PDB file of C-alpha atoms and ligand atoms in Angstrom:
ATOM      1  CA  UNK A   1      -8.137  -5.228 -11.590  1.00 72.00           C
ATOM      2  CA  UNK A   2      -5.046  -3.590  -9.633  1.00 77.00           C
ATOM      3  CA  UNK A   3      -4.929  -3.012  -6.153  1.00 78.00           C
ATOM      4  CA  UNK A   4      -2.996  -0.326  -5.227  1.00 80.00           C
ATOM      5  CA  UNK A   5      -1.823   0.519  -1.656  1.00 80.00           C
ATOM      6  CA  UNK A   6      -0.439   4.070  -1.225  1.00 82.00           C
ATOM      7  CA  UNK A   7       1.147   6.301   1.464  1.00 84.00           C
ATOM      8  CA  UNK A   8      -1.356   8.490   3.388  1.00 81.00           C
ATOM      9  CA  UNK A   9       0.663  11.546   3.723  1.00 85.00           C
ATOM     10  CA  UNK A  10       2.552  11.551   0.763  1.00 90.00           C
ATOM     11  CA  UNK A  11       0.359   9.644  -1.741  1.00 87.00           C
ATOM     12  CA  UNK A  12       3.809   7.568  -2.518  1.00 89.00           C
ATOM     13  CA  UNK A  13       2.494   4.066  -4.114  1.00 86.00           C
ATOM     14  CA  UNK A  14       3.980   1.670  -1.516  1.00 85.00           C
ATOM     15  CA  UNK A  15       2.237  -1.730  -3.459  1.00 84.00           C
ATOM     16  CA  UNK A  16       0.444  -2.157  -6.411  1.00 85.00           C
ATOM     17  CA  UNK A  17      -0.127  -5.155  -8.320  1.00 85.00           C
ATOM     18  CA  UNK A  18      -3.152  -7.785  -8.730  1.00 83.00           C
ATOM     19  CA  UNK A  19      -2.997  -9.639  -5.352  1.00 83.00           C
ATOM     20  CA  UNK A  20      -4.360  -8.092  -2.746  1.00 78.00           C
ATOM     21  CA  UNK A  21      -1.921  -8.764   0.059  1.00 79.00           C
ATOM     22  CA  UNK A  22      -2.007  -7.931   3.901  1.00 80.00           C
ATOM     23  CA  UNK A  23      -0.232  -4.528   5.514  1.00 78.00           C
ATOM     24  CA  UNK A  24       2.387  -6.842   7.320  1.00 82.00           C
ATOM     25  CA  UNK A  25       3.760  -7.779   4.241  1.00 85.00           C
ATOM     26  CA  UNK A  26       3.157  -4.640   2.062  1.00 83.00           C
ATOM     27  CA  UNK A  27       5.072  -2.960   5.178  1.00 85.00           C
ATOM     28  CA  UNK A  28       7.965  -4.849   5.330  1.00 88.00           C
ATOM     29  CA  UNK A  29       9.159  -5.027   1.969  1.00 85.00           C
ATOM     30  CA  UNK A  30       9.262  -1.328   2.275  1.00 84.00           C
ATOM     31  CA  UNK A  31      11.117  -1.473   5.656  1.00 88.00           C
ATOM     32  CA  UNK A  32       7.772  -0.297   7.611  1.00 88.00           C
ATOM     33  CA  UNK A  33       8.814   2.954   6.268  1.00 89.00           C
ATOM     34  CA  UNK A  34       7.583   5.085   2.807  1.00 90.00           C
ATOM     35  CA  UNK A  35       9.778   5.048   0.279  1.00 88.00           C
ATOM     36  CA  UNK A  36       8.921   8.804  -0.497  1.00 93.00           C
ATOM     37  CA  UNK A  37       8.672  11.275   2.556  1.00 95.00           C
ATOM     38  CA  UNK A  38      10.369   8.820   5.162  1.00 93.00           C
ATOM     39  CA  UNK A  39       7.106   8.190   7.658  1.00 90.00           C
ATOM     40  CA  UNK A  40       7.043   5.756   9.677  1.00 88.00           C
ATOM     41  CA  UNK A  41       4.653   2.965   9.342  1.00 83.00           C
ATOM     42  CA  UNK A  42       3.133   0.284  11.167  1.00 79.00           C
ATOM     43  CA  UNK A  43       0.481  -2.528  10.517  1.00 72.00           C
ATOM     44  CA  UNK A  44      -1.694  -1.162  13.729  1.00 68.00           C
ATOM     45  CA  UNK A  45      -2.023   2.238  12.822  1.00 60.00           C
ATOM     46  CA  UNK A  46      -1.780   1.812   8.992  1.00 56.00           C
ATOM     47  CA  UNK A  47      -4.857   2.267   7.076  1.00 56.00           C
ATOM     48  CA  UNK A  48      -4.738   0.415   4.105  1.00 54.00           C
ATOM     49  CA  UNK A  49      -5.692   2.909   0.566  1.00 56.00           C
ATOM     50  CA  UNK A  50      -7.173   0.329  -1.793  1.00 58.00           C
ATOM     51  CA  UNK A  51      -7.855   1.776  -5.257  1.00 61.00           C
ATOM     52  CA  UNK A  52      -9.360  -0.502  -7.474  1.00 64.00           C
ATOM     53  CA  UNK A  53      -7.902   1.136 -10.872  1.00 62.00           C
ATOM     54  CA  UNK A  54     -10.235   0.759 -13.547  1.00 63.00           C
ATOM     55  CA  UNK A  55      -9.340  -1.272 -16.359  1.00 59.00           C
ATOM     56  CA  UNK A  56     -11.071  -2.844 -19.138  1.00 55.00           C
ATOM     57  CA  UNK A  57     -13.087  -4.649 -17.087  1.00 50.00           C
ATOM     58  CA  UNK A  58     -16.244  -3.286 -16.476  1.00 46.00           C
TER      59      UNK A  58
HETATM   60 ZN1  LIG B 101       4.855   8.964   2.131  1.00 83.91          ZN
END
């Protein structure tokens, strides 16, 4: 199962991986700030996108 965490506006994928892992640190190992289009983020106001990708687990 993959998590993955992506940029409202943009749809930029800011984390994905197989932890689930808290805002705070998704946010600032991207500088609080997407990658992609530039918008600011912060851990208040920042709705975390979870997809759970399906695999080949079922
Ligand atoms: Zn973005």
């Amino acid at each position: 199962m993959t998590y993955e965490v992506a940029c409202r506006k943009c749809g930029a994928t800011l984390y994905s991986g197989f932890e689930l892992r808290s805002p705070e640190d998704i946010l600032r190992v991207s500088e609080y700030r997407c990658k992609r289009c530039g918008v600011k983020l912060t851990a208040q106001r920042f709705d975390v996108h979870i997809r759970k990708l399906d695999g080949t687990f079922t």
